[in-house]
Structure formats: structure tokens, C-alpha cells
Amino acid sequence: MELLKQRILEEATTLPGDVLNTDSFMSHQVDVALMDAIGEEFFRLFCGVRPDKILTVESFGIPAAMATARCFGVPCIVARKQQTGRVLEDVYAAHVFSYVHKQDYQVLVSRLYLERGSRILVVDDFLSSGNALGGLLEIVAKAGAQLCGVGIVIEKAFQHGGDELRSRGVNLKSLCIIEGIEGGLTFREQPH
Amino acid sequence: MELLKQRILEEATTLPGDVLNTDSFMSHQVDVALMDAIGEEFFRLFCGVRPDKILTVESFGIPAAMATARCFGVPCIVARKQQTGRVLEDVYAAHVFSYVHKQDYQVLVSRLYLERGSRILVVDDFLSSGNALGGLLEIVAKAGAQLCGVGIVIEKAFQHGGDELRSRGVNLKSLCIIEGIEGGLTFREQPH
């Protein structure tokens, strides 16, 4: 997605630990027009799979997921994060290890909102090692729902989560794929 | 806002501790069309104050704030929450006590995104005692920005945060004001 790539080149900064800081337009400050364009692009890429719901995880997956849900006219489910602890009986839960924060946490979705057999499109802002996304996919499977696609705004290919999911047959599409950060950003050319 | 009031009456549930659970349409599962209607209503109520930016706090203020930012065509700033600890030098910070979680936390906004003199409209999902909102207003003041209004989706009047802010002259408008929860929901009639 050229608009997004240009924005990354103009505004994103890099931080130690291969972190790409997109705070100025994607998370801490959100450019809503860009999010709308991202939602429209995910609609174009996934309109064939007809999702019943969009699933993301708090907090910074919410803007892109909401914009996507608007285009499809479906609800947006926001999985909650909490420190590992007691799991309520009325939720689907998955454990995730965060490399950034060096600790375990859980992602939780109420059983009320993930219906068995429903078609779920997962949307998130970043895909690195794939741990957080793996938690969402585990929850979709536990609910007996059907994963019809995964839309990622920025994939960091050098952390390999994306290619691992593709090799497992997941219908994953990323709007920008970054091959490397050190020594200057490099992007993977994409067919779509 | 009649549409919102009807939705609360149809779907919201009450939990111990005067908690109003609106998970099915406002937070855990988000009805994007309702959020768009909320954004349009905030635009109608605040179009005279011409905000430069919308400010909210993660996670569940994001949907209403994004919808509002879209109507105004301005960026949406999402303040971060973190456990009390080291505060970085490049942020404005405020301490908040959470009655729900019975602990202190901080709300943080980067100095990069809150410009001195800029006109800020704060949007959040709930207003109860006003502690969390107070943290946001403290940050706006620290930045030397100008608070031009506060838009709240649901105000719980029996926890008094809203009327206290009004008595201090804050330009606060709530789309639904709930006077009581126990023994059945009661709403405050509003002029707008």
C-alpha cells in the first residue's frame, strides 16, 4: 500500500530492539483518514471471504480494525489483554509471551461474541514474531469459529511470524512488509 | 441521545459496584455504526469550539474518539496508561487512582502531539467519579493547550464527577446521563 509506505518513510523512526515507531500516525496519534484508507484496502483484499466479524486486540489494533469493520458493515470485537491470572469461565483465553515487555499475558474474548461457525477476519497493526496474533488465532479455534483471513498493517518479515503463518496456509495479507530496519528500511515487493 | 439510550436499555447489564456493562456494543464488541452516530452527535454539539485535536485514553475511549475525529477531520491522540513507575522526560504525565482496579496508574501523552495553545476536545466512553478524565485535563493544562470541551458517551451522575466538572466551568456534554442504576436505570432529561 503505497500511501502507507510513504507515511512510514516520512514519519516512522526506529528504536533499539528492531522497534518501528509509528506513534505519530498509527497509535499514540491516529490519522483517521489513513485508517479509513487502510480499512478500504482490507475490504478490497478480503471482500471475497465475507467475514461476519472483525477481531483485533487492544489497544492499537482498534483503529485499523474499526475502519475495516465499517467497510464490511460488521461488528468489531476487541480482545482484552490481562496479566496472567484467574481466567473467567465465560471467556476464551490464550497465553501470549511478549518479547517487548518480557512477560506473559493473556488475551481474552467473551464467549458471547464469538459464535461457533462464524467467519472471522483478524486485523492488527503489527506482526513480528506472531505471538500476539497466535493468541487470537487460538481463540478463534477454541470458539469453533472459522478464520477467513488475517489483515496486518505492517509486517516485520525479519521476525518471521508472517511467513510461518503463510506456510501453515493462513490467508494472511499485510499492507506493508518490512524486510529490514538496520541500515535503513527495506520493503518487500508485493503482488497486490 | 435517543439511539444510545435505547441501546443501553436493550443491551446493557449491571454488575456489582454500580458498573454498567456495555460490552456488547461499546467496548468488547463495538457497533461501528453506533460509534459513527456518536461521532456525528459530538460534532453537532462541539462544532462551534473548533478543536484542533481529539484526545482520549486507551482502550475503550478509542472508538468514540476516532469517530469524532473523523467528523472534525482532525487527528485523534490516544493517551497511554501504565502502572506507576518511571516517567520518561518527553511525556506529560498525570497520576490517576482507579476505583475499579483499586490501584494507581499513570496516563501519558508525548510532548510531540500536544502543542501549546492548540484546542483540545477530550472524548471518553464513561465518566463516573472523574478521576481518569481529571488526569487527561491535567495533561492538557501541563501542555499549555486549551481545553475547548469534553464529550462523554455515558455519564454516571450518581458518582458526581460530571457535575463537579460543570461547576468548575468545564464545557462538558454527555450523550446519556444515568441518574441511578439500582432498582432500574433512570436517565437525566437533557436540553440538547
XYZ file of N, CA and C in Angstrom, chain A residues 65-145:
243
model
N -8.890 -1.883 12.819
C -9.980 -2.868 12.849
C -11.335 -2.187 12.742
N -11.491 -1.040 13.411
C -12.756 -0.309 13.316
C -13.004 0.193 11.904
N -11.952 0.709 11.269
C -12.103 1.212 9.902
C -12.487 0.067 8.959
N -11.927 -1.102 9.203
C -12.242 -2.273 8.371
C -13.678 -2.734 8.618
N -14.062 -2.785 9.899
C -15.431 -3.206 10.246
C -16.456 -2.276 9.617
N -16.150 -0.974 9.547
C -17.068 -0.016 8.910
C -17.285 -0.384 7.450
N -16.186 -0.694 6.738
C -16.316 -1.021 5.313
C -17.160 -2.274 5.099
N -16.994 -3.253 5.981
C -17.748 -4.500 5.836
C -19.157 -4.397 6.427
N -19.387 -3.393 7.270
C -20.690 -3.286 7.936
C -20.920 -4.377 8.963
N -19.854 -4.764 9.659
C -19.952 -5.837 10.669
C -19.373 -5.325 11.990
N -19.666 -6.004 13.117
C -19.109 -5.578 14.405
C -17.610 -5.842 14.501
N -16.977 -5.107 15.391
C -15.556 -5.263 15.660
C -15.390 -5.771 17.090
N -14.784 -6.934 17.243
C -14.537 -7.485 18.579
C -13.127 -7.100 19.011
N -12.999 -6.573 20.226
C -11.701 -6.157 20.747
C -11.306 -7.103 21.882
N -10.359 -8.009 21.613
C -9.873 -8.916 22.653
C -9.167 -8.104 23.727
N -9.316 -8.551 24.963
C -8.674 -7.852 26.074
C -7.373 -8.536 26.440
N -6.440 -7.711 26.904
C -5.187 -8.231 27.442
C -5.257 -8.146 28.956
N -4.772 -9.165 29.643
C -4.579 -9.015 31.090
C -3.395 -9.856 31.532
N -2.830 -9.437 32.636
C -1.730 -10.198 33.207
C -2.241 -11.612 33.500
N -1.329 -12.569 33.411
C -1.712 -13.950 33.680
C -2.314 -14.048 35.078
N -3.412 -14.714 35.185
C -4.089 -14.850 36.475
C -5.328 -15.688 36.275
N -6.314 -15.463 37.092
C -7.538 -16.225 37.036
C -8.249 -15.977 35.697
N -8.679 -17.047 35.063
C -9.433 -16.910 33.812
C -10.907 -17.178 34.109
N -11.751 -16.248 33.767
C -13.181 -16.428 33.987
C -13.694 -17.552 33.090
N -14.797 -18.124 33.484
C -15.323 -19.281 32.758
C -16.010 -18.892 31.460
N -16.432 -17.655 31.368
C -17.234 -17.262 30.209
C -16.403 -16.630 29.098
N -15.078 -16.873 29.129
C -14.223 -16.320 28.070
C -13.392 -17.425 27.418
N -12.999 -17.169 26.166
C -11.935 -17.940 25.540
C -10.632 -17.220 25.839
N -9.595 -17.964 26.246
C -8.345 -17.324 26.641
C -7.166 -17.998 25.957
N -6.118 -17.218 25.704
C -4.865 -17.776 25.175
C -3.703 -17.063 25.847
N -2.661 -17.803 26.148
C -1.460 -17.202 26.732
C -0.532 -16.714 25.634
N 0.079 -15.565 25.890
C 0.989 -14.966 24.919
C 2.235 -14.506 25.664
N 3.400 -14.710 25.066
C 4.619 -14.142 25.638
C 4.995 -12.901 24.844
N 5.153 -11.788 25.551
C 5.530 -10.535 24.892
C 7.043 -10.374 24.923
N 7.659 -10.341 23.740
C 9.105 -10.098 23.680
C 9.439 -8.672 24.090
N 8.538 -7.740 23.774
C 8.800 -6.334 24.092
C 8.830 -6.141 25.604
N 7.827 -6.710 26.304
C 7.737 -6.486 27.748
C 8.318 -7.638 28.559
N 8.804 -8.680 27.864
C 9.442 -9.820 28.533
C 8.561 -10.436 29.609
N 7.287 -10.605 29.300
C 6.394 -11.245 30.267
C 5.215 -11.891 29.551
N 4.587 -12.819 30.280
C 3.379 -13.458 29.764
C 2.159 -12.595 30.020
N 1.225 -12.677 29.110
C -0.098 -12.113 29.387
C -1.132 -12.994 28.720
N -2.402 -12.673 28.963
C -3.473 -13.428 28.329
C -4.269 -12.528 27.413
N -4.758 -13.092 26.320
C -5.791 -12.400 25.549
C -7.102 -13.146 25.790
N -8.162 -12.361 25.943
C -9.457 -12.904 26.344
C -10.552 -12.382 25.426
N -11.461 -13.260 25.048
C -12.669 -12.840 24.324
C -13.864 -13.545 24.953
N -14.899 -12.792 25.243
C -16.112 -13.373 25.811
C -16.717 -14.395 24.851
N -17.246 -15.468 25.421
C -17.913 -16.475 24.595
C -19.158 -15.925 23.913
N -19.673 -14.826 24.437
C -20.908 -14.248 23.877
C -20.733 -13.737 22.454
N -19.490 -13.328 22.112
C -19.340 -12.573 20.859
C -18.667 -13.361 19.742
N -18.141 -14.525 20.065
C -17.513 -15.361 19.018
C -18.369 -16.606 18.818
N -19.244 -16.543 17.836
C -20.176 -17.640 17.620
C -19.502 -18.785 16.849
N -19.843 -20.008 17.241
C -19.377 -21.193 16.527
C -19.765 -21.093 15.053
N -18.802 -21.335 14.176
C -19.089 -21.326 12.737
C -19.042 -19.951 12.090
N -18.962 -18.884 12.911
C -18.935 -17.537 12.317
C -17.595 -17.308 11.624
N -17.607 -16.426 10.622
C -16.427 -16.185 9.800
C -15.700 -14.952 10.339
N -14.458 -15.157 10.775
C -13.716 -14.121 11.489
C -12.522 -13.651 10.656
N -12.445 -12.315 10.469
C -11.263 -11.684 9.872
C -10.503 -10.985 10.994
N -9.268 -11.420 11.229
C -8.432 -10.816 12.267
C -7.667 -9.641 11.655
N -7.673 -8.503 12.341
C -6.936 -7.319 11.884
C -6.057 -6.825 13.025
N -4.786 -6.552 12.735
C -3.927 -5.983 13.779
C -2.936 -5.007 13.151
N -2.323 -4.193 13.997
C -1.439 -3.152 13.477
C -0.072 -3.700 13.070
N 0.518 -4.564 13.908
C 1.857 -5.084 13.630
C 1.876 -6.600 13.698
N 2.732 -7.198 12.881
C 3.029 -8.629 13.003
C 4.546 -8.783 13.011
N 5.060 -9.332 14.128
C 6.509 -9.525 14.253
C 6.775 -11.016 14.356
N 6.955 -11.508 15.561
C 7.173 -12.947 15.727
C 5.860 -13.709 15.586
N 4.755 -13.010 15.757
C 3.449 -13.655 15.598
C 2.857 -14.182 16.885
N 3.492 -13.885 18.024
C 2.978 -14.413 19.291
C 1.585 -13.893 19.625
N 1.410 -12.569 19.538
C 0.108 -11.997 19.903
C -0.963 -12.490 18.939
N -0.627 -12.507 17.652
C -1.574 -12.979 16.645
C -1.920 -14.448 16.873
N -0.903 -15.227 17.260
C -1.143 -16.638 17.554
C -2.189 -16.806 18.645
N -2.170 -15.922 19.637
C -3.175 -15.962 20.700
C -4.575 -15.738 20.152
N -4.705 -14.793 19.225
C -6.025 -14.537 18.630
C -6.505 -15.740 17.808
N -5.575 -16.332 17.062
C -5.969 -17.488 16.224
C -6.369 -18.675 17.105
N -5.678 -18.830 18.239
C -6.022 -19.898 19.180
C -7.452 -19.703 19.706
N -7.793 -18.450 19.982
C -9.136 -18.141 20.493
C -10.198 -18.420 19.432
N -9.906 -18.051 18.178
C -10.854 -18.331 17.090
C -11.089 -19.840 16.986
N -10.004 -20.615 17.094
C -10.124 -22.081 17.010
C -10.913 -22.623 18.196
N -10.635 -22.130 19.404
C -11.348 -22.608 20.596
C -12.846 -22.345 20.502
N -13.191 -21.235 19.836
C -14.605 -20.872 19.710
C -15.306 -21.695 18.631
N -14.542 -22.458 17.878
C -15.151 -23.181 16.759
C -15.568 -22.244 15.642
N -14.974 -21.043 15.637
C -15.249 -20.089 14.556
C -14.294 -20.388 13.401
